Amino acid sequence: MTVRVRFAPSPTGHLHIGGVRTALFNFLYARHTGGKFILRLEDTDADRNVPGAEQAFVDAFHWLGLTWDEGFDIGGPYGPYRCSERVAIYRSHADQLLAAGRAYACFCPQSDAKETPSEEEGGEGPAGAMGCSGGCASLAADEALRRIRAGEPHAIRFRAPSGPPIVVRDIIRGEIAFERDDLRDFVIIKRDGMPTYNFQVAIDDHLMAITHVIRGEEHLSNTPRQLLVYEAFGWQPPQFAHLPIVLDESRKKLSKRDPNVLPVSAYRERGYVPQAIVNFLALLGWSPGGEEEIFSLEALCERFDLDRVGRAGAVFDLAKFQWMANQYFKALAPHEAVRLIREQAGVLGYRLPPYADDSWLERAVSLVQDGLTCARDFFSAASVWLEPEVAYDEEARALLETEGAHRVIEAYLSACEQDPVWDEAANRARTQAVGRALGVKGKDLFMPIRAALTGQLHGPDLQKSMALLPREIAMERMRRALALSEARDHQGR
RNA sequence: GGCCCCAUGGUCAAGUGGUUAAGACACCACCCUUUCACGGUGGUAACGGGGGUUCGAAUCCCCCUGGGGUCACCA
C-alpha cells in the first residue's frame, strides 16, 4: 500500500512556522516512502476564512521547495480538496448516522458555555459545555423529524456509545487509551449545516485514502472522537503520528503572533534562503542521528523517517535559526546573493547608488556575506558604502580628534589629490607611502583612515572597503574628518 | 479543575542496561586578523526528585514534582 499523507491547513491567516514544520514532515515522509503528499484546505468555518490565505499557502510552499501530488490548487483523483466543496458528502454521511441512530438532532440553543470551568468557583468540573443537556438524545425519532421538518434550527450530535476505552495507536507515542465516558456526545454538523472538524477530518481522511495522519500533538486529545467516527462507519482508521509541539521561548505553544517567529512570507520578504528554514525546521523534533546538521531537501527526503521523531516539545531557538540562515546565506554564489539583494532593494523601496552595478554589488557582498543571515541584512552591513553620509560613532570621533590621526588623514588626502588613480592596489600603495613619510605604521596608520572613511573602528578589509567608495566621496569624507578635529581644536583653545 | 502528552546542559539533541553521557547553537578564553566578522583550538554547562527491578540504571516499573496540550455548533 502506498503511503498517502496530507497537510490540511485552514485558511484563517498566514502560514506560520509550526504549520510549515508539520507540512514539511508530511512532505518528507511522503518523499521518503515514495508516497503521495496531499494539500487539503479545511475551510469549513466561513466566518474565519481569510481571503488570499490559500494562495499564500501555495506561494509559501513553492518558495520552500515543497511539492505536492494532489491538492486544492491542482486537483487530483480524490477531489474536491476544498472542504467547503464537500459539504454534501458530510451531510450524507451524517444522514447515514442519523438513520442508524448513531447520531441525533439537537435543538438546544447554541451553548454559550464555551468558557473553561470557572477557576474562581473551585471548579465544578466541565459544566454542561459538552454533550446535550436538553434531552435531545432521547427524543423520539418521529418527534425529532417533525421538528426538523418544521424548520427548527438544530445541530447534529454524534451519539458516543459506552464501551471499552478507545485506544489511539500512535507511531511516535505508542498506545494511548481514552475513557469513552470522557467523550460525551459531540456535534458533527453545526446548525449552519457545516461539519465540525472532528467529523470532517475523519471522513476526508478516509475518503482520500490517507494512510498516515501526521500532525501536531495538540490534535492528540481529539483523536478518540475521530476514531469514534471511523468506528461508526466501520472504517479502518489510518495510522497516527502526533508530532511534538513547537514552543516559544517561554515553552508555550508557538503563537501565530509571536514577535520572534515570523510568518513564512516575512522570511521570504526579507530575503532569507528558503532551504535554511527547511533545514532548521527539519531538525526541530527530528534528528538524523549523526553529527551533520546541514542537509539539502533531497538529503532530508532520503533520511527522514518517523522513527527518529522525538516526543518532547521543541523550542524554536532564534539564535540557532539565525546561525542556520547565515550558513545558507554565506554559501550563496555571489550572483545569487546580488539577485536577492536587488530584489530586497525593491521590497524596501531602496534606491541603490548609481555606482552600484552588479560587479560592484558582488564585491560589496563578498566583503560582508559571511555575516549576513538574509538579504535585508546587507543594507545595514553595507551602509557605509551605500549611504552618502557617514555617521561617526563615538570611538571613531575620539580617534579622529587626536593629532596623530589628523596628520595621517591630511597626508593621505593630499596624496589623493595628486594621484587620480583609485583602486585597491593604488590605495594600498598610497597608504604605505603615507606611513613611510610620517613614520607611522600599524594601527596608528590604518585606523585613522578607516575612521575617516567609515565612521567606525571596525569593518571588513580596509583597502577593499575603501575601493568600494567612489574617490570623490572618500575624499569628501576625509575633509569632513579633518574638519571634525579642527573644530575641536578651536573649541579647546 | 478533568483527560492526555512530555521530562538529558540555557536551547536543539545523540544515547535505547555497563559510555570519560556525543554533536550543534549560545556563552567564555585563546589563536588567526593592523580592526570587526568568518575561521580554528579549548573551556563552562545536563540525565528534575524519591522509591523499586537488576551484579549494574539517563536507559525498565511506580509515585511525586515540573512543563505542555486539550476540554467549542474553531480547525
Coordinates of C-alpha atoms (C1' of nucleotides) in Angstrom, one line a residue:
Chain A
M1 CA 0.0 0.0 0.0
T2 CA 1.5 3.3 -0.9
V3 CA 1.7 6.0 1.7
R4 CA -0.7 8.9 1.4
V5 CA -0.3 11.8 3.7
R6 CA -1.8 15.3 3.8
F7 CA -1.3 18.7 5.2
A8 CA -4.7 20.3 5.8
P9 CA -4.5 23.9 6.9
S10 CA -7.4 26.2 7.5
P11 CA -7.2 29.5 5.6
T12 CA -7.6 31.6 8.7
G13 CA -4.4 33.6 8.5
H14 CA -0.9 33.4 7.3
L15 CA 1.1 30.2 7.3
H16 CA 3.2 30.1 10.4
I17 CA 6.3 28.2 11.3
G18 CA 4.6 25.5 13.2
G19 CA 2.4 24.7 10.2
V20 CA 5.4 24.6 7.9
R21 CA 7.0 22.2 10.2
T22 CA 4.0 19.9 10.1
A23 CA 3.7 20.2 6.3
L24 CA 7.4 19.5 6.0
F25 CA 7.3 16.3 8.0
N26 CA 4.4 15.1 5.9
F27 CA 6.2 16.0 2.7
L28 CA 9.4 14.4 3.8
Y29 CA 7.6 11.2 4.8
A30 CA 5.8 11.0 1.5
R31 CA 9.0 11.5 -0.4
H32 CA 11.0 9.1 1.7
T33 CA 8.5 6.4 1.2
G34 CA 7.6 7.1 -2.4
G35 CA 4.1 8.1 -1.3
K36 CA 1.8 10.9 -2.1
F37 CA 1.6 14.3 -0.4
I38 CA -1.8 16.0 -0.5
L39 CA -2.8 19.5 0.3
R40 CA -6.3 19.9 1.5
L41 CA -8.0 23.1 2.6
E42 CA -10.1 23.0 5.7
D43 CA -12.3 26.0 5.1
T44 CA -15.5 25.0 6.8
D45 CA -15.6 28.0 9.1
A46 CA -16.7 30.6 6.7
D47 CA -16.5 33.4 9.3
R48 CA -12.8 32.9 9.8
N49 CA -11.7 32.3 6.3
V50 CA -9.2 35.0 5.2
P51 CA -9.3 35.9 1.5
G52 CA -5.9 35.3 -0.1
A53 CA -4.8 32.8 2.5
E54 CA -5.0 29.8 0.3
Q55 CA -2.9 31.4 -2.4
A56 CA -0.4 32.4 0.3
F57 CA 0.0 28.7 1.3
V58 CA 0.7 27.8 -2.3
D59 CA 3.2 30.5 -2.8
A60 CA 4.9 29.7 0.5
F61 CA 5.3 26.0 -0.2
H62 CA 6.6 26.7 -3.7
W63 CA 9.1 29.1 -2.3
L64 CA 10.2 26.5 0.2
G65 CA 10.6 23.9 -2.5
L66 CA 7.9 21.6 -1.2
T67 CA 5.8 19.9 -3.9
W68 CA 2.5 18.0 -3.7
D69 CA 0.8 15.5 -5.8
E70 CA -2.8 16.3 -5.2
G71 CA -4.3 19.5 -3.8
F72 CA -6.9 22.2 -3.8
D73 CA -5.0 24.1 -6.4
I74 CA -4.1 21.2 -8.7
G75 CA -6.9 18.8 -8.1
G76 CA -6.5 15.0 -8.2
P77 CA -8.4 11.8 -8.2
Y78 CA -9.9 12.2 -4.7
G79 CA -11.2 15.8 -5.0
P80 CA -12.5 18.2 -4.4
Y81 CA -9.8 19.1 -1.9
R82 CA -11.5 22.1 -0.5
C83 CA -13.8 21.1 2.4
S84 CA -16.3 23.8 1.6
E85 CA -16.9 22.0 -1.6
R86 CA -17.6 18.7 0.1
V87 CA -20.5 19.6 2.4
A88 CA -22.9 17.3 0.6
I89 CA -20.5 14.5 1.4
Y90 CA -20.5 15.3 5.1
R91 CA -24.3 15.8 5.0
S92 CA -24.9 12.4 3.5
H93 CA -22.6 10.7 6.0
A94 CA -24.4 12.5 8.8
D95 CA -27.7 11.3 7.4
Q96 CA -26.4 7.7 7.5
L97 CA -25.5 8.1 11.1
L98 CA -28.9 9.7 11.8
A99 CA -30.7 6.8 10.1
A100 CA -28.7 4.3 12.1
G101 CA -29.4 6.1 15.3
R102 CA -25.8 6.8 15.9
A103 CA -26.4 10.5 15.8
Y104 CA -29.4 12.7 16.7
A105 CA -30.7 16.2 16.1
C106 CA -30.0 18.6 18.9
F107 CA -32.4 21.5 19.2
C108 CA -30.8 23.1 22.2
P109 CA -29.8 26.7 22.0
Q110 CA -26.2 27.0 20.9
S111 CA -24.2 26.6 24.1
D112 CA -22.5 29.8 25.1
A113 CA -20.8 27.8 27.8
K114 CA -17.6 27.7 25.9
E115 CA -15.6 29.0 28.8
T116 CA -13.5 26.7 30.8
P117 CA -14.8 25.8 34.2
S118 CA -14.5 28.9 36.2
E119 CA -11.3 28.8 38.2
E120 CA -12.8 31.0 40.9
E121 CA -15.5 28.6 41.9
G122 CA -13.1 25.9 42.7
G123 CA -14.0 24.1 39.5
E124 CA -17.2 22.2 39.4
G125 CA -15.8 20.2 36.5
P126 CA -16.6 20.7 32.9
A127 CA -20.1 22.1 33.1
G128 CA -22.7 21.2 30.5
A129 CA -20.4 22.6 27.9
M130 CA -20.1 19.2 26.3
G131 CA -22.9 16.9 25.2
C132 CA -26.5 17.8 25.0
S133 CA -28.1 18.6 28.3
G134 CA -31.6 19.2 27.0
G135 CA -32.6 15.7 26.5
C136 CA -32.4 15.7 22.7
A137 CA -30.6 12.4 22.8
S138 CA -33.7 10.6 24.0
L139 CA -36.2 12.4 21.7
A140 CA -38.4 10.0 19.7
A141 CA -37.3 9.8 16.2
D142 CA -40.6 10.9 14.7
E143 CA -40.8 13.8 17.0
A144 CA -37.3 14.9 16.0
L145 CA -38.2 14.5 12.4
R146 CA -41.3 16.6 12.9
R147 CA -39.3 19.5 14.4
I148 CA -36.7 19.3 11.7
R149 CA -39.4 19.5 9.0
A150 CA -40.9 22.4 10.8
G151 CA -37.6 24.2 10.2
E152 CA -36.4 24.3 13.7
P153 CA -32.7 25.1 13.9
H154 CA -30.7 22.2 15.1
A155 CA -27.2 20.7 15.2
I156 CA -26.4 17.0 14.7
R157 CA -24.7 15.2 17.5
F158 CA -22.8 12.0 17.5
R159 CA -24.1 9.5 20.0
A160 CA -21.0 8.4 21.8
P161 CA -21.6 4.8 22.8
S162 CA -20.3 3.4 26.0
G163 CA -17.8 0.6 25.9
P164 CA -14.2 -0.2 26.4
P165 CA -11.6 2.6 26.3
I166 CA -10.6 3.9 22.9
V167 CA -7.0 3.3 22.1
V168 CA -5.1 5.6 19.8
R169 CA -2.2 3.8 18.3
D170 CA 0.4 6.4 17.6
I171 CA 3.6 5.7 15.7
I172 CA 5.5 8.2 17.9
R173 CA 3.9 7.7 21.2
G174 CA 2.6 4.2 21.3
E175 CA -0.8 3.3 22.6
I176 CA -2.9 5.9 24.4
A177 CA -6.2 5.0 26.0
F178 CA -9.1 7.3 26.5
E179 CA -12.2 6.5 28.5
R180 CA -15.4 6.8 26.5
D181 CA -17.2 8.4 29.4
D182 CA -14.9 11.4 29.0
L183 CA -16.0 12.0 25.4
R184 CA -19.8 12.6 25.5
D185 CA -22.0 13.4 22.5
F186 CA -20.2 15.9 20.3
V187 CA -21.6 18.0 17.4
I188 CA -20.8 16.7 14.0
I189 CA -22.9 19.1 11.9
K190 CA -23.3 22.6 13.1
R191 CA -26.6 24.4 12.8
D192 CA -25.4 26.2 9.8
G193 CA -25.0 22.8 8.1
M194 CA -21.3 22.8 8.1
P195 CA -19.4 19.8 9.6
T196 CA -17.2 20.2 12.7
Y197 CA -13.6 19.4 12.4
N198 CA -13.7 16.0 14.2
F199 CA -16.3 14.8 11.7
Q200 CA -15.0 16.3 8.6
V201 CA -11.4 15.3 9.1
A202 CA -12.3 11.6 9.6
I203 CA -14.5 11.5 6.6
D204 CA -12.0 13.2 4.3
D205 CA -9.0 11.3 5.5
H206 CA -10.9 8.1 4.9
L207 CA -12.3 9.1 1.5
M208 CA -9.0 10.4 0.4
A209 CA -7.4 7.1 1.4
I210 CA -5.0 8.8 3.8
T211 CA -2.7 6.2 5.3
H212 CA -0.8 8.3 7.8
V213 CA -2.1 11.3 9.7
I214 CA 0.9 13.3 10.7
R215 CA 0.0 16.4 12.7
G216 CA 0.8 18.4 15.8
E217 CA 0.4 17.0 19.3
E218 CA -2.4 19.5 20.0
H219 CA -4.6 17.1 18.0
L220 CA -4.0 14.1 20.2
S221 CA -6.9 14.6 22.5
N222 CA -9.3 15.0 19.6
T223 CA -8.2 11.7 18.0
P224 CA -10.6 9.5 20.0
R225 CA -13.6 11.4 18.7
Q226 CA -12.4 10.8 15.2
L227 CA -11.8 7.2 16.0
L228 CA -15.4 7.0 17.1
V229 CA -16.4 8.2 13.6
Y230 CA -14.3 5.6 12.0
E231 CA -15.9 3.0 14.2
A232 CA -19.4 4.1 13.4
F233 CA -18.8 3.7 9.7
G234 CA -16.9 0.5 10.2
W235 CA -13.8 2.1 8.6
Q236 CA -10.2 1.2 9.2
P237 CA -8.5 4.2 10.7
P238 CA -5.2 5.5 9.4
Q239 CA -2.0 5.4 11.3
F240 CA -1.4 8.4 13.5
A241 CA 1.8 10.2 14.3
H242 CA 1.5 13.2 16.6
L243 CA 4.5 15.5 16.3
P244 CA 5.9 17.3 19.3
I245 CA 4.7 20.8 19.6
V246 CA 6.9 23.7 18.6
L247 CA 7.3 26.0 21.6
D248 CA 8.3 29.6 22.0
E249 CA 11.0 30.8 24.4
S250 CA 8.6 30.6 27.4
R251 CA 7.8 27.0 26.4
K252 CA 4.3 27.8 25.3
K253 CA 2.8 26.6 22.0
L254 CA 4.1 28.8 19.3
S255 CA 1.6 31.6 18.7
K256 CA 0.8 33.0 15.3
R257 CA 1.7 36.3 16.7
D258 CA 5.0 35.5 18.3
P259 CA 7.2 38.6 17.8
N260 CA 10.3 36.5 17.2
V261 CA 8.9 34.0 14.8
L262 CA 7.7 35.5 11.6
P263 CA 5.1 34.2 9.1
V264 CA 6.8 32.4 6.3
S265 CA 6.0 35.2 3.9
A266 CA 8.0 37.6 6.1
Y267 CA 11.1 35.5 5.8
R268 CA 10.7 35.5 2.1
E269 CA 10.2 39.2 2.1
R270 CA 13.5 39.7 3.9
G271 CA 15.5 37.6 1.5
Y272 CA 16.2 34.6 3.6
V273 CA 17.4 31.4 1.8
P274 CA 14.4 29.1 2.0
Q275 CA 16.4 26.0 2.4
A276 CA 17.7 27.4 5.7
I277 CA 14.1 27.4 7.0
V278 CA 13.5 23.9 5.8
N279 CA 16.8 22.6 7.3
F280 CA 16.2 24.3 10.6
L281 CA 12.6 23.1 10.9
A282 CA 13.5 19.5 9.9
L283 CA 15.8 19.4 13.0
L284 CA 13.1 20.6 15.3
G285 CA 11.6 17.4 16.6
W286 CA 13.5 15.1 14.4
S287 CA 17.1 14.0 14.5
P288 CA 19.1 12.4 11.8
G289 CA 21.3 10.7 14.4
G290 CA 24.7 11.7 13.1
E291 CA 26.7 14.8 13.6
E292 CA 25.9 16.7 10.5
E293 CA 23.3 19.4 10.6
I294 CA 23.3 20.8 7.1
F295 CA 21.0 18.9 4.8
S296 CA 19.6 19.6 1.4
L297 CA 16.0 18.9 0.8
E298 CA 16.9 15.8 -1.2
A299 CA 19.1 14.6 1.7
L300 CA 16.3 15.2 4.1
C301 CA 13.9 13.2 1.9
E302 CA 16.3 10.4 1.9
R303 CA 17.0 10.3 5.6
F304 CA 13.8 11.3 7.2
D305 CA 11.7 8.8 9.0
L306 CA 9.1 8.8 11.7
D307 CA 11.1 6.5 13.9
R308 CA 13.5 9.3 14.7
V309 CA 10.9 11.9 15.6
G310 CA 11.0 12.9 19.3
R311 CA 8.2 13.2 21.8
A312 CA 9.1 16.3 23.8
G313 CA 8.1 19.7 22.7
A314 CA 10.9 21.7 20.9
V315 CA 11.7 25.3 21.5
F316 CA 12.2 27.4 18.4
D317 CA 15.6 28.9 19.2
L318 CA 16.0 32.1 17.4
A319 CA 19.8 32.2 17.8
K320 CA 20.2 28.8 16.2
F321 CA 17.9 29.7 13.4
Q322 CA 20.0 32.8 12.6
W323 CA 23.0 30.6 12.6
M324 CA 21.4 28.3 10.1
A325 CA 20.2 31.2 8.0
N326 CA 23.7 32.5 7.9
Q327 CA 25.1 29.1 6.9
Y328 CA 23.0 29.2 3.8
F329 CA 23.3 32.9 3.0
K330 CA 27.1 32.9 3.1
A331 CA 27.2 29.8 0.9
L332 CA 25.3 31.7 -1.8
A333 CA 27.1 32.3 -5.1
P334 CA 27.9 36.0 -5.5
H335 CA 25.5 36.5 -8.3
E336 CA 22.8 34.8 -6.3
A337 CA 23.4 37.0 -3.4
V338 CA 23.2 40.0 -5.6
R339 CA 20.0 38.9 -7.1
L340 CA 18.4 38.6 -3.6
I341 CA 19.9 42.0 -2.7
R342 CA 18.4 43.7 -5.8
E343 CA 15.1 42.1 -5.0
Q344 CA 15.4 43.3 -1.5
A345 CA 16.1 46.8 -2.6
G346 CA 12.8 46.6 -4.5
V347 CA 11.0 45.4 -1.4
L348 CA 12.4 48.1 0.7
G349 CA 12.0 50.8 -2.0
Y350 CA 15.7 51.5 -1.5
R351 CA 17.5 53.4 -4.2
L352 CA 20.9 51.9 -4.7
P353 CA 23.6 54.5 -5.6
P354 CA 24.5 54.9 -9.3
Y355 CA 27.9 53.2 -8.9
A356 CA 26.2 50.0 -7.5
D357 CA 26.3 47.9 -10.6
D358 CA 26.4 44.1 -10.5
S359 CA 30.1 43.8 -10.2
W360 CA 30.2 46.5 -7.5
L361 CA 27.5 44.7 -5.6
E362 CA 29.3 41.4 -5.9
R363 CA 32.4 42.9 -4.5
A364 CA 30.4 44.6 -1.7
V365 CA 28.5 41.4 -0.8
S366 CA 31.6 39.3 -0.8
L367 CA 33.1 41.6 1.9
V368 CA 30.2 41.1 4.3
Q369 CA 28.5 38.0 3.2
D370 CA 30.0 35.9 6.0
G371 CA 28.0 37.8 8.5
L372 CA 24.6 38.0 6.8
T373 CA 21.5 36.0 7.6
C374 CA 19.4 37.4 4.8
A375 CA 19.4 40.0 2.0
R376 CA 17.9 42.6 4.2
D377 CA 21.0 42.5 6.5
F378 CA 23.1 43.7 3.6
F379 CA 21.7 47.1 3.8
S380 CA 22.9 47.7 7.3
A381 CA 26.1 45.8 6.8
A382 CA 27.0 47.8 3.7
S383 CA 25.6 51.2 4.7
V384 CA 29.0 52.8 4.8
W385 CA 29.3 52.2 1.0
L386 CA 25.7 52.8 0.2
E387 CA 24.8 55.9 2.1
P388 CA 26.2 59.3 1.0
E389 CA 26.7 60.4 4.6
V390 CA 28.9 58.8 7.2
A391 CA 27.8 58.7 10.8
Y392 CA 30.9 58.8 13.0
D393 CA 30.4 56.8 16.1
E394 CA 31.9 57.7 19.4
E395 CA 35.1 55.7 19.1
A396 CA 35.8 57.0 15.7
R397 CA 35.2 60.5 16.7
A398 CA 37.6 60.2 19.7
L399 CA 40.3 58.8 17.4
L400 CA 39.8 61.4 14.8
E401 CA 40.3 64.1 17.3
T402 CA 43.8 63.0 18.1
E403 CA 46.7 64.8 16.5
G404 CA 48.2 61.7 15.0
A405 CA 45.0 60.9 13.2
H406 CA 44.7 64.3 11.9
R407 CA 48.2 64.2 10.4
V408 CA 47.6 60.8 8.7
I409 CA 44.4 61.9 7.1
E410 CA 45.8 65.2 6.0
A411 CA 48.7 63.4 4.3
Y412 CA 46.5 60.8 2.8
L413 CA 44.1 63.3 1.4
S414 CA 46.9 65.4 -0.2
A415 CA 48.3 62.2 -1.7
C416 CA 44.9 61.5 -3.2
E417 CA 44.7 65.0 -4.6
Q418 CA 48.0 64.4 -6.5
D419 CA 47.0 61.0 -7.8
P420 CA 43.7 60.3 -9.5
V421 CA 44.1 56.5 -9.6
W422 CA 41.6 55.0 -7.2
D423 CA 41.6 51.3 -6.8
E424 CA 42.6 48.7 -4.2
A425 CA 46.3 48.5 -5.3
A426 CA 46.8 52.2 -5.6
N427 CA 45.2 52.8 -2.3
R428 CA 47.3 50.2 -0.7
A429 CA 50.5 51.7 -2.1
R430 CA 49.4 55.2 -1.1
T431 CA 48.7 54.1 2.5
Q432 CA 52.2 52.6 2.7
A433 CA 53.8 55.8 1.2
V434 CA 52.0 58.0 3.7
G435 CA 53.1 55.7 6.5
R436 CA 56.7 55.9 5.4
A437 CA 56.6 59.6 5.1
L438 CA 55.1 60.1 8.5
G439 CA 57.0 57.3 10.2
V440 CA 53.7 55.8 11.3
K441 CA 52.6 52.2 10.9
G442 CA 50.1 49.6 12.0
K443 CA 47.0 50.7 13.8
D444 CA 48.1 54.3 14.0
L445 CA 48.2 54.4 10.2
F446 CA 45.2 52.3 9.3
M447 CA 42.7 53.3 12.0
P448 CA 42.5 57.0 11.2
I449 CA 41.9 56.3 7.6
R450 CA 39.3 53.7 8.5
A451 CA 37.6 56.0 10.9
A452 CA 37.6 58.9 8.5
L453 CA 36.1 56.8 5.7
T454 CA 33.6 54.6 7.5
G455 CA 33.0 56.3 10.8
Q456 CA 33.8 53.2 12.6
L457 CA 36.9 51.5 14.0
H458 CA 36.0 48.1 12.7
G459 CA 34.8 46.6 9.4
P460 CA 36.0 44.5 6.6
D461 CA 39.4 44.7 4.9
L462 CA 40.2 48.4 4.7
Q463 CA 41.7 48.5 1.2
K464 CA 38.8 46.6 -0.4
S465 CA 36.3 48.6 1.6
M466 CA 37.9 51.8 0.5
A467 CA 37.9 50.8 -3.1
L468 CA 34.2 50.4 -3.0
L469 CA 33.8 54.0 -2.2
P470 CA 34.0 56.4 -5.2
R471 CA 37.1 58.6 -4.9
E472 CA 35.2 61.8 -4.6
I473 CA 33.1 60.5 -1.7
A474 CA 36.1 59.2 0.0
M475 CA 37.9 62.5 -0.3
E476 CA 34.9 64.4 0.9
R477 CA 34.8 62.2 4.0
M478 CA 38.4 62.8 4.7
R479 CA 37.8 66.5 4.6
R480 CA 34.9 66.2 6.9
A481 CA 37.0 64.1 9.3
L482 CA 39.7 66.9 9.3
A483 CA 37.0 69.5 10.0
L484 CA 35.9 67.4 12.9
S485 CA 39.2 67.5 14.6
E486 CA 39.8 71.2 13.8
A487 CA 36.5 72.2 15.2
R488 CA 37.5 70.5 18.4
D489 CA 40.9 72.2 18.4
H490 CA 39.3 75.6 18.2
Q491 CA 36.9 74.8 20.9
G492 CA 39.7 73.6 23.1
R493 CA 41.5 76.9 22.9
Chain B
rG1 C1' -10.1 21.6 37.5
rG2 C1' -10.9 16.7 34.2
rC3 C1' -8.4 14.0 30.4
rC4 C1' -3.9 13.4 27.7
rC5 C1' 1.3 14.1 26.5
rC6 C1' 6.3 15.1 27.9
rA7 C1' 11.0 15.3 31.1
rU8 C1' 19.5 14.5 29.1
rG9 C1' 23.5 21.3 29.7
rG10 C1' 20.2 28.0 28.7
rU11 C1' 18.3 25.8 23.5
rC12 C1' 18.2 21.7 19.6
rA13 C1' 19.7 17.0 20.7
rA14 C1' 22.7 11.6 20.5
rG15 C1' 22.1 7.8 23.8
rU16 C1' 17.8 2.5 23.8
rG17 C1' 21.0 -1.8 31.0
rG18 C1' 27.7 -1.4 31.5
rU19 C1' 29.9 5.3 27.6
rU20 C1' 35.3 9.6 30.3
rA21 C1' 27.0 10.9 28.9
rA22 C1' 28.2 12.6 21.6
rG23 C1' 27.5 16.8 18.5
rA24 C1' 25.3 21.7 17.2
rC25 C1' 23.6 26.8 18.8
rA26 C1' 24.5 30.3 22.6
rC27 C1' 28.3 31.8 26.1
rC28 C1' 33.6 32.4 27.8
rA29 C1' 39.0 32.2 26.7
rC30 C1' 42.9 31.8 23.4
rC31 C1' 44.8 31.8 18.2
rC32 C1' 44.3 34.0 13.3
rU33 C1' 43.3 39.2 11.7
rU34 C1' 47.0 46.2 11.7
rU35 C1' 40.1 46.4 13.4
rC36 C1' 35.4 43.7 13.1
rA37 C1' 33.3 39.4 11.2
rC38 C1' 34.5 34.4 9.4
rG39 C1' 37.5 30.5 10.7
rG40 C1' 40.5 27.4 14.3
rU41 C1' 41.5 25.5 19.3
rG42 C1' 40.0 24.9 24.1
rG43 C1' 36.5 25.6 28.1
rU44 C1' 31.9 26.3 31.5
rA45 C1' 27.4 23.6 31.4
rA46 C1' 22.8 18.1 31.7
rC47 C1' 20.4 12.8 33.0
rG48 C1' 14.1 17.1 38.0
rG49 C1' 13.2 14.2 42.9
rG50 C1' 12.1 9.7 45.6
rG51 C1' 11.3 4.6 45.6
rG52 C1' 11.9 0.0 43.3
rU53 C1' 13.8 -4.1 39.4
rU54 C1' 19.0 -5.5 38.4
rC55 C1' 25.6 -7.6 39.7
rG56 C1' 24.9 -2.8 37.3
rA57 C1' 20.5 2.2 35.6
rA58 C1' 20.0 8.5 31.7
rU59 C1' 18.1 3.9 29.7
rC60 C1' 12.8 -0.7 32.7
rC61 C1' 8.4 0.0 36.6
rC62 C1' 5.8 3.1 40.3
rC63 C1' 5.0 7.7 42.9
rC64 C1' 5.9 12.9 43.2
rU65 C1' 7.3 17.4 41.1
rG66 C1' 7.6 20.4 37.0
rG67 C1' 6.3 21.8 32.0
rG68 C1' 2.9 21.5 28.0
rG69 C1' -1.6 20.3 25.2
rU70 C1' -6.8 19.9 25.2
rC71 C1' -11.6 20.3 27.1
rA72 C1' -16.4 24.9 21.1
rC73 C1' -22.2 24.3 16.9
rC74 C1' -12.6 26.7 15.7
rA75 C1' -9.6 24.0 12.9

